[in-house]
XYZ file of C-alpha atoms in Angstrom:
767
model
C -214.997 55.284 -76.410
C -211.954 56.076 -78.551
C -208.350 56.659 -77.401
C -206.151 58.948 -79.512
C -202.442 58.424 -78.904
C -199.641 60.988 -79.460
C -201.816 64.053 -78.905
C -199.489 65.533 -76.248
C -195.893 64.971 -75.113
C -195.437 62.262 -72.504
C -194.673 63.334 -68.980
C -191.913 61.184 -67.445
C -191.309 63.070 -64.159
C -192.192 66.151 -62.181
C -189.418 68.184 -63.847
C -190.623 67.487 -67.406
C -191.464 70.946 -68.801
C -192.322 69.944 -72.383
C -196.054 70.100 -71.744
C -195.756 73.746 -70.793
C -195.209 74.539 -74.484
C -198.311 72.626 -75.651
C -201.598 73.934 -74.381
C -204.129 71.390 -73.194
C -207.126 73.683 -72.947
C -210.494 72.580 -74.299
C -210.311 74.822 -77.373
C -206.867 73.502 -78.290
C -208.047 69.917 -77.742
C -211.110 70.487 -79.967
C -208.892 71.856 -82.738
C -206.523 68.881 -82.632
C -209.376 66.372 -82.491
C -211.068 67.982 -85.532
C -207.871 67.380 -87.553
C -207.793 63.717 -86.554
C -211.455 62.686 -86.781
C -213.248 63.031 -90.163
C -216.678 64.593 -90.482
C -219.831 62.796 -89.401
C -220.927 62.451 -93.067
C -217.696 60.614 -93.925
C -218.029 58.229 -90.984
C -221.782 57.716 -91.220
C -223.970 55.769 -88.770
C -225.042 59.074 -87.209
C -221.577 59.565 -85.620
C -221.352 62.313 -82.967
C -218.594 63.345 -80.532
C -220.084 63.637 -77.048
C -217.073 64.349 -74.770
C -213.329 64.920 -74.933
C -210.994 64.033 -72.005
C -207.305 65.062 -72.230
C -204.799 62.526 -70.829
C -201.819 64.863 -70.782
C -199.621 62.659 -68.590
C -200.166 59.697 -70.956
C -199.817 61.910 -74.028
C -203.262 61.143 -75.438
C -206.976 61.901 -75.273
C -210.198 59.952 -74.713
C -213.091 60.600 -77.111
C -216.566 59.533 -76.100
C -218.706 59.209 -79.239
C -222.154 57.999 -80.182
C -223.646 56.314 -83.271
C -226.849 54.630 -84.438
C -227.093 50.868 -84.971
C -228.785 47.770 -83.647
C -227.590 46.129 -80.442
C -226.235 43.115 -82.316
C -224.107 45.279 -84.637
C -222.743 47.565 -81.906
C -219.199 46.106 -81.722
C -218.864 45.723 -85.467
C -219.957 49.310 -86.143
C -217.588 50.641 -83.449
C -214.644 48.802 -85.025
C -215.682 50.121 -88.451
C -215.696 53.686 -87.121
C -212.213 53.259 -85.637
C -210.917 51.836 -88.932
C -212.333 54.821 -90.846
C -210.608 57.212 -88.440
C -207.293 55.342 -88.833
C -207.614 55.385 -92.632
C -208.389 59.082 -92.540
C -205.204 59.784 -90.501
C -203.092 57.696 -92.857
C -204.505 59.373 -95.978
C -203.980 62.849 -94.593
C -200.668 61.942 -92.870
C -201.738 63.335 -89.498
C -198.614 63.676 -87.318
C -197.889 65.398 -84.007
C -196.045 68.701 -84.235
C -193.817 67.994 -81.254
C -192.284 64.673 -82.426
C -193.469 64.299 -86.046
C -194.844 60.850 -85.204
C -198.268 59.685 -86.479
C -201.328 59.903 -84.284
C -202.954 56.525 -83.603
C -206.537 55.618 -82.714
C -207.710 52.645 -80.632
C -211.085 51.442 -79.462
C -211.372 51.456 -75.676
C -212.413 47.982 -74.531
C -212.340 48.501 -70.768
C -212.945 51.282 -68.269
C -210.053 53.813 -68.243
C -208.587 54.683 -64.842
C -208.669 58.504 -64.836
C -206.047 59.341 -62.190
C -203.592 62.165 -61.489
C -201.309 60.445 -58.960
C -198.168 62.538 -58.646
C -195.572 59.757 -58.452
C -197.096 57.568 -61.201
C -195.583 58.323 -64.592
C -195.709 56.348 -67.876
C -193.157 53.563 -68.356
C -192.835 50.785 -70.965
C -193.517 48.239 -68.200
C -197.084 47.411 -67.212
C -198.297 45.453 -64.223
C -201.419 43.538 -65.276
C -203.247 42.264 -62.203
C -205.803 39.473 -62.514
C -209.076 39.955 -60.689
C -210.240 36.375 -60.961
C -208.622 33.398 -62.653
C -205.145 33.945 -64.153
C -204.852 34.690 -67.856
C -202.334 32.821 -69.971
C -199.440 34.455 -71.780
C -200.986 33.600 -75.156
C -204.228 35.436 -74.369
C -202.370 38.449 -72.991
C -200.230 38.612 -76.092
C -203.295 38.426 -78.324
C -204.953 41.398 -76.579
C -201.819 43.546 -76.103
C -199.960 43.106 -79.380
C -202.127 45.546 -81.394
C -200.793 48.460 -79.313
C -197.147 47.846 -80.139
C -194.237 45.436 -80.047
C -193.843 43.489 -76.821
C -190.415 42.792 -75.377
C -191.473 40.206 -72.786
C -194.411 38.886 -70.744
C -193.761 37.240 -67.356
C -196.294 35.763 -64.932
C -195.810 36.113 -61.183
C -195.620 33.820 -59.351
C -194.260 31.588 -62.063
C -196.797 28.775 -62.499
C -193.997 26.349 -63.447
C -192.009 26.828 -60.229
C -194.698 27.790 -57.715
C -197.716 25.901 -56.465
C -199.731 29.125 -56.254
C -201.555 30.484 -59.339
C -200.291 33.586 -61.083
C -201.700 36.793 -59.603
C -200.261 39.329 -62.040
C -198.109 39.677 -65.144
C -195.305 42.094 -66.049
C -195.534 43.193 -69.680
C -192.530 44.964 -71.193
C -193.246 47.001 -74.364
C -190.524 48.349 -76.609
C -192.077 51.862 -76.572
C -193.679 53.889 -73.826
C -196.616 54.994 -75.999
C -197.538 51.397 -76.652
C -197.816 50.896 -72.899
C -199.924 54.066 -72.415
C -202.316 53.007 -75.177
C -202.682 49.518 -73.763
C -203.336 50.834 -70.256
C -205.995 53.357 -71.334
C -207.765 50.853 -73.604
C -207.600 47.591 -71.620
C -207.830 48.668 -67.968
C -211.020 47.085 -66.614
C -211.376 44.818 -69.681
C -212.943 41.394 -69.086
C -211.318 38.279 -70.540
C -213.551 35.259 -69.997
C -215.081 36.960 -66.970
C -211.684 37.923 -65.472
C -211.033 41.652 -65.009
C -207.639 43.190 -65.855
C -206.274 45.982 -63.651
C -203.308 47.661 -65.343
C -200.768 49.924 -63.625
C -197.432 51.375 -64.611
C -194.454 49.448 -63.224
C -191.295 51.416 -62.489
C -188.467 50.444 -64.765
C -185.108 49.640 -63.191
C -182.605 51.182 -65.557
C -179.084 49.855 -65.617
C -175.994 52.012 -65.867
C -172.943 50.498 -67.553
C -170.451 52.678 -65.711
C -172.137 52.064 -62.392
C -172.222 48.317 -63.010
C -168.506 48.284 -63.848
C -167.701 50.236 -60.702
C -169.754 47.892 -58.556
C -168.350 44.752 -60.195
C -164.704 45.826 -59.760
C -164.405 47.013 -56.141
C -160.737 46.046 -55.888
C -159.919 48.701 -58.493
C -162.518 51.411 -58.063
C -162.579 51.727 -54.270
C -158.816 52.288 -53.865
C -158.931 54.772 -56.747
C -161.793 56.711 -55.170
C -160.076 56.607 -51.796
C -156.852 57.947 -53.312
C -158.728 60.720 -55.117
C -160.585 61.652 -51.954
C -157.381 61.693 -49.916
C -155.643 63.802 -52.553
C -158.550 66.232 -52.618
C -158.435 66.486 -48.846
C -154.710 67.214 -48.722
C -154.797 69.694 -51.588
C -157.891 71.679 -50.639
C -159.306 70.990 -47.206
C -156.155 70.636 -45.110
C -154.938 74.176 -45.878
C -158.443 75.467 -45.180
C -158.500 73.692 -41.825
C -155.083 74.975 -40.832
C -156.135 78.495 -41.785
C -159.331 78.121 -39.734
C -157.390 76.944 -36.658
C -154.831 79.723 -37.057
C -157.648 82.273 -37.348
C -159.203 81.000 -34.138
C -155.853 81.201 -32.359
C -155.068 84.728 -33.546
C -158.693 85.915 -33.073
C -158.607 87.084 -36.677
C -162.388 87.225 -37.009
C -163.117 88.376 -33.457
C -164.131 92.030 -33.615
C -163.305 92.551 -29.940
C -159.625 92.102 -30.799
C -159.583 95.097 -33.159
C -158.761 98.478 -31.655
C -160.951 100.431 -34.064
C -164.029 98.353 -33.183
C -163.368 98.739 -29.466
C -162.937 102.509 -29.867
C -166.087 102.781 -31.994
C -168.121 100.807 -29.496
C -166.736 102.793 -26.590
C -167.644 106.072 -28.252
C -171.136 105.019 -29.380
C -172.940 102.125 -27.704
C -171.062 102.289 -24.403
C -172.135 105.913 -23.936
C -175.798 104.906 -24.157
C -175.767 101.626 -22.217
C -173.643 100.976 -19.165
C -171.456 97.977 -19.875
C -171.465 95.131 -17.366
C -168.287 94.148 -15.668
C -166.372 91.492 -17.513
C -167.442 88.107 -16.236
C -163.968 86.670 -15.820
C -162.756 89.684 -13.865
C -165.905 89.780 -11.755
C -165.826 86.141 -10.680
C -162.306 85.994 -9.255
C -161.304 86.636 -5.673
C -158.715 89.162 -4.570
C -156.538 86.386 -3.208
C -156.379 84.907 -6.729
C -154.194 87.802 -7.894
C -151.047 85.899 -6.893
C -152.131 82.877 -8.941
C -152.842 85.106 -11.932
C -149.375 86.639 -11.733
C -147.800 83.198 -11.478
C -149.564 82.007 -14.625
C -148.624 85.168 -16.514
C -144.981 84.822 -15.487
C -144.902 81.162 -16.595
C -146.445 82.077 -19.941
C -143.758 84.724 -20.538
C -141.136 82.006 -20.564
C -140.261 79.486 -23.246
C -142.664 76.490 -23.211
C -140.949 73.766 -21.202
C -143.741 72.083 -19.224
C -147.476 72.065 -18.609
C -149.331 74.561 -16.452
C -151.856 72.599 -14.382
C -154.603 74.411 -12.474
C -156.559 72.074 -10.203
C -159.164 72.482 -7.500
C -162.719 71.530 -6.629
C -165.465 72.242 -9.094
C -166.692 75.829 -8.830
C -163.604 77.162 -7.073
C -162.843 79.721 -9.812
C -160.167 77.875 -11.805
C -161.465 78.950 -15.207
C -161.855 82.561 -14.135
C -158.256 82.685 -12.918
C -156.897 81.296 -16.187
C -159.021 83.573 -18.375
C -157.982 86.581 -16.311
C -154.335 85.631 -16.794
C -154.914 85.381 -20.567
C -156.964 88.563 -20.940
C -154.098 90.433 -22.637
C -152.792 87.424 -24.517
C -153.090 87.654 -28.282
C -152.706 84.086 -29.577
C -154.854 81.655 -27.586
C -157.320 78.805 -27.974
C -159.619 77.750 -25.139
C -161.072 74.243 -25.444
C -164.044 73.439 -23.216
C -163.643 69.703 -22.629
C -166.946 69.522 -20.766
C -168.852 70.255 -23.978
C -166.870 67.524 -25.730
C -167.362 64.947 -22.972
C -171.120 65.558 -22.778
C -171.730 64.479 -26.376
C -173.878 61.408 -26.965
C -171.577 59.409 -29.239
C -168.114 59.441 -30.768
C -169.266 61.108 -33.977
C -170.703 64.084 -32.083
C -167.597 64.121 -29.877
C -165.348 64.522 -32.928
C -167.554 67.298 -34.335
C -167.490 69.166 -31.017
C -163.706 68.768 -30.711
C -163.290 70.184 -34.212
C -165.558 73.091 -33.290
C -163.595 73.869 -30.132
C -160.238 73.718 -31.934
C -161.480 75.630 -34.981
C -161.026 72.675 -37.340
C -163.238 73.444 -40.355
C -164.581 71.909 -42.538
C -165.140 68.498 -40.953
C -166.894 65.638 -42.752
C -168.140 62.982 -40.357
C -169.944 61.164 -43.144
C -166.610 60.150 -44.676
C -165.942 57.893 -41.703
C -169.364 56.269 -42.045
C -168.798 55.827 -45.769
C -165.412 54.258 -45.103
C -166.934 51.763 -42.680
C -169.580 50.879 -45.240
C -166.986 50.376 -47.972
C -164.873 48.221 -45.671
C -167.889 46.052 -44.955
C -168.726 45.731 -48.655
C -165.158 44.843 -49.602
C -164.838 42.350 -46.767
C -168.091 40.700 -47.827
C -167.114 40.547 -51.506
C -163.384 39.801 -51.349
C -162.953 38.342 -47.876
C -160.294 40.923 -46.990
C -160.555 44.280 -45.261
C -159.356 47.260 -47.273
C -158.656 49.394 -44.196
C -160.364 52.447 -45.656
C -162.391 53.367 -42.579
C -160.628 55.527 -40.025
C -161.176 54.890 -36.337
C -162.346 57.651 -33.976
C -158.850 57.726 -32.462
C -157.363 58.359 -35.921
C -159.827 61.198 -36.542
C -158.966 62.798 -33.208
C -155.270 62.501 -34.027
C -155.896 64.096 -37.424
C -157.625 67.103 -35.843
C -154.877 67.567 -33.253
C -152.117 67.169 -35.858
C -153.699 69.929 -37.954
C -153.888 72.059 -34.818
C -150.188 71.471 -34.133
C -149.269 72.546 -37.678
C -151.458 75.662 -37.437
C -150.009 76.630 -34.042
C -146.501 76.148 -35.393
C -147.322 78.648 -38.155
C -148.739 81.055 -35.585
C -145.640 80.833 -33.392
C -143.252 83.784 -33.709
C -140.487 83.507 -36.240
C -136.810 83.938 -35.526
C -135.645 87.335 -34.329
C -133.797 88.232 -37.510
C -136.655 87.288 -39.844
C -139.192 89.105 -37.678
C -137.029 92.228 -37.567
C -136.507 92.144 -41.341
C -140.227 91.856 -41.927
C -140.881 94.764 -39.600
C -138.415 96.930 -41.490
C -140.125 96.065 -44.765
C -143.557 96.832 -43.351
C -142.440 100.224 -42.034
C -142.059 101.487 -45.594
C -145.683 100.923 -46.565
C -148.118 103.848 -46.705
C -150.891 101.658 -45.234
C -148.787 100.863 -42.170
C -147.955 104.546 -41.656
C -151.671 105.396 -41.680
C -152.371 102.444 -39.385
C -149.821 103.664 -36.836
C -151.265 107.196 -36.997
C -154.834 105.912 -36.421
C -153.647 103.752 -33.537
C -151.913 106.745 -31.999
C -155.065 108.851 -32.297
C -157.190 106.085 -30.743
C -154.775 105.559 -27.901
C -153.864 102.045 -29.002
C -150.485 100.714 -28.009
C -148.415 99.704 -31.025
C -146.728 96.340 -31.090
C -143.493 98.078 -31.988
C -143.379 99.647 -28.539
C -142.477 96.239 -27.192
C -139.014 94.798 -27.149
C -138.419 93.699 -30.762
C -136.220 90.826 -29.577
C -138.817 89.450 -27.142
C -141.227 87.337 -29.149
C -142.307 85.110 -26.257
C -145.460 87.175 -25.748
C -146.640 85.974 -29.172
C -146.214 82.286 -28.365
C -149.714 80.780 -28.640
C -151.464 79.333 -25.589
C -153.948 76.460 -25.705
C -156.134 75.898 -22.647
C -157.915 72.606 -21.979
C -160.671 73.688 -19.624
C -162.536 71.008 -17.604
C -159.956 68.447 -18.664
C -160.988 64.875 -17.748
C -164.465 66.147 -16.914
C -165.884 62.653 -17.366
C -164.076 59.319 -17.334
C -165.802 56.758 -19.538
C -164.942 54.298 -22.265
C -165.877 56.910 -24.869
C -163.633 59.679 -23.514
C -160.721 57.603 -22.198
C -158.792 57.728 -25.463
C -159.692 61.397 -25.962
C -157.880 62.471 -22.787
C -154.832 60.413 -23.750
C -154.686 61.949 -27.234
C -155.051 65.469 -25.831
C -152.248 64.854 -23.347
C -149.983 63.444 -26.079
C -150.809 66.433 -28.278
C -149.888 68.794 -25.456
C -146.639 66.916 -24.862
C -145.760 67.320 -28.552
C -146.349 71.088 -28.398
C -144.187 71.464 -25.300
C -141.421 69.234 -26.614
C -141.111 71.326 -29.797
C -141.682 74.619 -27.949
C -144.603 75.438 -30.219
C -147.114 76.639 -27.628
C -147.878 76.866 -23.945
C -150.428 74.338 -22.667
C -152.666 74.974 -19.653
C -154.787 72.209 -18.140
C -157.725 73.186 -15.936
C -159.226 70.214 -14.140
C -161.111 69.212 -11.015
C -160.161 65.549 -11.469
C -157.533 64.405 -8.988
C -156.247 61.793 -11.449
C -155.151 64.401 -14.002
C -151.468 64.073 -13.084
C -151.453 60.350 -13.913
C -152.478 60.994 -17.514
C -150.132 63.959 -17.943
C -147.159 62.066 -16.490
C -147.576 59.367 -19.139
C -147.688 61.988 -21.911
C -144.669 63.902 -20.632
C -142.560 61.638 -18.416
C -139.692 63.105 -16.454
C -141.124 66.625 -16.352
C -142.331 68.531 -13.330
C -145.465 70.588 -13.910
C -146.203 74.159 -12.904
C -149.168 73.566 -10.595
C -151.711 75.867 -8.972
C -154.274 74.558 -6.482
C -157.386 76.718 -6.091
C -159.454 76.420 -2.919
C -162.694 77.754 -1.552
C -162.594 81.336 -0.410
C -162.505 82.281 3.238
C -165.596 83.982 4.728
C -163.846 87.351 4.618
C -162.950 86.984 0.931
C -166.465 85.720 0.177
C -167.953 88.802 1.857
C -165.622 91.024 -0.145
C -166.653 89.255 -3.340
C -170.364 89.718 -2.596
C -169.994 93.385 -1.707
C -167.998 93.945 -4.903
C -170.712 92.272 -6.937
C -173.626 94.111 -5.315
C -171.938 97.531 -5.058
C -174.032 98.371 -1.998
C -173.621 98.639 1.767
C -177.276 98.502 2.768
C -177.228 94.805 3.631
C -177.077 93.558 7.192
C -173.434 92.477 7.373
C -173.899 90.287 10.457
C -176.812 88.367 8.981
C -175.070 88.121 5.599
C -171.866 86.926 7.263
C -173.717 84.074 8.979
C -175.289 83.136 5.648
C -171.904 83.140 3.911
C -170.404 80.958 6.648
C -173.227 78.435 6.223
C -172.955 78.626 2.444
C -169.181 78.223 2.193
C -166.680 79.833 -0.154
C -167.466 77.959 -3.374
C -167.742 80.393 -6.268
C -170.793 78.787 -7.900
C -172.863 79.069 -4.728
C -171.685 82.629 -4.105
C -172.711 83.675 -7.614
C -176.109 82.069 -7.079
C -176.472 83.936 -3.778
C -175.614 87.217 -5.512
C -178.254 86.579 -8.184
C -180.928 85.973 -5.556
C -179.912 89.055 -3.588
C -180.126 91.166 -6.749
C -183.665 89.850 -7.207
C -184.610 91.336 -3.839
C -184.479 88.176 -1.761
C -183.260 88.339 1.835
C -179.993 86.524 2.677
C -181.787 83.935 4.832
C -184.354 83.178 2.111
C -181.624 82.925 -0.522
C -179.664 80.525 1.689
C -182.780 78.446 2.286
C -183.392 78.134 -1.470
C -179.801 77.077 -2.162
C -179.722 74.565 0.686
C -183.104 73.135 -0.290
C -181.920 72.716 -3.880
C -178.748 71.012 -2.662
C -180.769 68.666 -0.427
C -182.975 67.686 -3.375
C -179.927 67.015 -5.577
C -178.279 64.933 -2.840
C -181.401 62.832 -2.355
C -181.758 62.441 -6.114
C -178.182 61.532 -7.010
C -176.835 60.307 -3.674
C -179.783 58.184 -2.548
C -181.096 57.506 -6.079
C -184.564 58.894 -5.477
C -185.317 58.949 -9.225
C -188.389 57.950 -11.202
C -186.608 55.216 -13.109
C -184.027 53.286 -11.144
C -182.498 51.633 -14.207
C -181.615 54.938 -15.862
C -179.498 56.073 -12.904
C -177.783 52.960 -11.603
C -175.367 53.915 -8.802
C -172.045 52.273 -8.028
C -172.792 52.599 -4.322
C -175.846 51.926 -2.210
C -177.811 54.423 -0.172
C -176.654 52.856 3.127
C -172.988 53.537 2.310
C -173.709 57.158 1.427
C -175.845 57.593 4.551
C -172.885 56.497 6.674
C -170.795 59.289 5.103
C -173.606 61.826 5.546
C -173.877 61.030 9.255
C -170.107 61.256 9.706
C -169.802 64.642 7.962
C -172.768 66.041 9.866
C -170.802 65.472 13.102
C -167.196 66.120 11.950
C -165.431 68.266 9.374
C -163.771 65.209 7.800
C -164.157 61.435 7.788
C -161.229 59.012 7.967
C -160.830 57.485 4.505
C -159.246 54.208 5.639
C -161.558 53.876 8.633
C -164.559 54.131 6.335
C -163.007 51.857 3.717
C -162.418 48.968 6.131
C -165.670 49.497 8.042
C -168.776 47.323 8.039
C -170.433 48.981 5.066
C -167.514 48.988 2.594
C -165.454 45.943 3.708
C -162.252 47.147 2.053
C -163.891 48.106 -1.272
C -162.978 51.698 -2.132
C -164.658 51.780 -5.571
C -167.951 53.168 -4.192
C -166.017 55.993 -2.526
C -164.280 56.960 -5.759
C -167.628 56.772 -7.582
C -169.103 59.232 -5.078
C -166.218 61.587 -5.732
C -166.786 61.376 -9.501
C -170.435 62.235 -8.837
C -169.167 65.318 -6.916
C -170.931 64.225 -3.734
C -167.684 64.091 -1.743
C -164.110 65.351 -2.026
C -161.120 63.156 -1.160
C -158.132 64.944 0.361
C -154.604 63.569 0.100
C -151.694 63.441 2.502
C -148.219 62.214 1.536
C -149.592 61.100 -1.812
C -152.379 58.843 -0.468
C -156.073 59.313 0.218
C -156.429 60.567 3.767
C -159.831 62.107 4.499
C -163.275 62.710 3.030
C -165.185 65.974 2.917
C -168.374 67.099 1.154
C -168.300 67.871 -2.560
C -168.818 71.555 -1.797
C -169.070 73.505 1.480
C -172.819 74.068 1.340
C -173.241 70.306 1.633
C -172.296 70.563 5.333
C -175.537 72.447 5.870
C -177.413 70.085 3.553
C -176.094 67.022 5.425
C -177.190 68.558 8.732
C -180.613 69.172 7.203
C -180.874 65.518 6.113
C -179.851 64.179 9.511
C -182.273 66.519 11.298
C -185.132 65.330 9.072
C -186.610 62.817 11.527
C -188.693 60.869 9.029
C -185.918 60.597 6.442
C -183.299 59.754 9.076
C -185.602 57.111 10.574
C -186.188 55.470 7.184
C -182.444 55.366 6.512
C -181.851 53.902 9.986
C -184.421 51.211 9.210
C -182.564 50.292 6.010
C -179.200 50.414 7.785
C -180.242 48.190 10.693
C -182.019 45.779 8.359
C -178.778 45.510 6.407
C -176.763 44.935 9.591
C -179.322 42.416 10.840
C -179.069 40.497 7.583
C -175.269 40.394 7.890
C -175.520 39.192 11.490
C -178.021 36.478 10.593
C -175.788 35.256 7.775
C -172.839 35.186 10.190
C -174.812 33.174 12.777
C -175.851 30.689 10.114
C -172.196 30.150 9.175
C -171.174 29.870 12.838
C -173.901 27.314 13.535
C -172.933 25.278 10.497
C -169.284 25.285 11.593
C -170.174 24.335 15.206
C -172.357 21.471 13.993
C -169.655 20.083 11.739
C -166.969 20.373 14.439
C -169.197 18.784 17.123
C -169.659 15.660 15.026
C -165.932 14.919 15.090
C -165.028 11.812 17.099
C -168.694 10.926 17.726
C -169.492 14.063 19.671
C -166.287 13.980 21.734
C -163.918 16.378 19.973
C -160.403 16.913 21.260
C -159.504 19.859 23.447
C -158.267 22.014 20.554
C -161.508 21.570 18.608
C -163.564 22.110 21.745
C -161.811 25.472 22.288
C -162.755 26.496 18.756
C -166.378 25.474 19.366
C -166.590 27.512 22.579
C -165.157 30.530 20.748
C -167.793 30.217 18.039
C -170.525 29.851 20.641
C -169.420 33.121 22.208
C -169.533 34.748 18.743
C -173.050 33.399 18.237
C -174.119 34.806 21.592
C -172.642 38.244 20.832
C -174.123 38.306 17.317
C -177.522 37.329 18.673
C -177.407 40.272 21.049
C -176.499 42.512 18.086
C -179.501 41.202 16.179
C -181.756 41.990 19.128
C -180.243 45.474 19.255
C -180.840 45.978 15.518
C -184.433 44.837 15.867
C -184.971 47.268 18.705
C -183.541 50.112 16.627
C -185.732 49.120 13.695
C -188.803 49.147 15.919
C -187.826 52.519 17.347
C -187.212 53.979 13.886
C -190.546 52.696 12.599
C -192.258 54.332 15.579
C -190.427 57.565 14.765
C -191.679 57.421 11.186
C -195.242 57.217 12.478
C -195.004 59.855 15.211
C -192.874 62.401 13.308
C -194.915 62.236 10.109
C -196.802 65.401 9.143
C -199.251 65.877 6.329
C -198.438 68.279 3.481
C -199.913 71.770 3.726
C -202.608 72.103 1.065
C -202.765 75.375 -0.772
């Protein structure tokens, strides 16, 4: 077999298109081979070409030929034929048309590996693997040198430094075509019974510029950081401020444009009946006073925060959005979406999205941390390139403050001068005429000296939704940002929160200021009935039955909306109530008593016995004494479990004179759910078993301590203690007697509860 080199261009990667211009079809290959190989008469020995195989990736071709000779002269005749072909190419100066380099011919000594692996491309480095005993460098050089100049040959592992024999060699040629010829001719060749397997080895190319950058981090990294910072300030900061200003002014919100609203009203709205606006539909009639208060506060100069608090689902967000329905410049930030992110990087991205901060590059922070680590490892000093999450949050809020300052109304004289200039434009005349035809109120109809209606408003909805190590600094930065806006009279700030600790954070951000506060509560049964009738727009329902359902459900807006949805689906009020209560019971048992599949994933800060004590108390009374529960047997003065239950929205803590006073359920429907839990005989019996076992364990521990104390005191003075010690012993003996009776009582209750579990148990209905 013969290998002809330089028949086609080499292919170095998947994007190499040079071979597209040189056809590798069989007819083209036959034509090129005929120019290279002389005629059979010139070669002699009965020479015939049997098969041609194009090796386009290696830039060559394999020629399988036959000839006539004795078995002893086979190798000699084959070499003679190759020499005649080489002489023929030299005499006729056969060169390739694509690189004007001569075509070379080599005798194939091994078994060529005919592969078309996509990621394997020719390189000047070859990996020669030894299948058998290792081959020395001298022998490798002798067999490889005829294909081209060799840069280096290295054995691995090095036989001079390793106890293990060499398994392969790395051969570096000076030219790629030398390596391709050697691989096609020597792969599978046997040297003293040892087979050679040859593969291309990827070459690691060095870059001088890259090496200099890597070797001089003290110079290059600060330069790159300065360039990046300059690029950010020159290009991205104005873009971000424009994006925030556009979000505040609703520049890209079609609903804010009168022409779009008119067009939609005259086209789509005539075909499809539009639903009532959600914010207007989910507020109670008694909230109208709160809406007017907020609107009146927002018509004044920003001097303090507006804080809207109340239990979750009491309609706080709906009240605020209704008050801002006619407000032009506003940004509403949903803090719940930000707090529910998985990590700080996602939290920053979500904050930027809510504010309108675009573009945001979170990878820059990761790159900065990596560069800091590299510099610290190489120089021993930190460069301080990486920015902390707090710094990134501050950067976003600072950009928001600048954008809101630009959105704020200008001085009266400047604004009036601009209006006079705009009046002269033809476009503005047409705009006023179109607005008049569409029935749109022109801004000029307002008092030109009253610019307070254009002061932007930023709303932090669900503020302090979750208190954790990840969000702690976020709430502080938001409060400080709000304090900065109020101090400079840039914008109004409204906080909507169900967290009772919101005032502590806001007082630190704006000390010495009194806040405008609105406290939303659950609706009364009458207002809840009015809300439901307004939502359903029907009078066919049984008002008495519905009224009893509403009383059991409570006046929480979320539950009322759920009831309305079920009624619209055709469910009866009693069935809808049963579904809501059953869902609430399941959630209470899941999150309150930790009836989850994996206990470790939902570790509670309280135990089920403590929560059961609250459930029993609220099933009998409207409220539970906070201090009485705190210093009772199950809490022993520790109020952390109680606060944890409030954060989990299982209970609500009411205040009196600035201190915690009483405990109520997290929402009104929980009264019914608590009654359902207590009336569940099996569940109540199991909880009573756990409770009495806990009390029994405490009593037994107390008796053990009493007995130990009595024993130690009785041994004083050889069993004859003085009168004072004897009095103490008698007191302890009375305590032991009383505690023993308590233990007997607990055991009796446990036995009774276990019997209840057996007798009250019912099998599930199979369907």
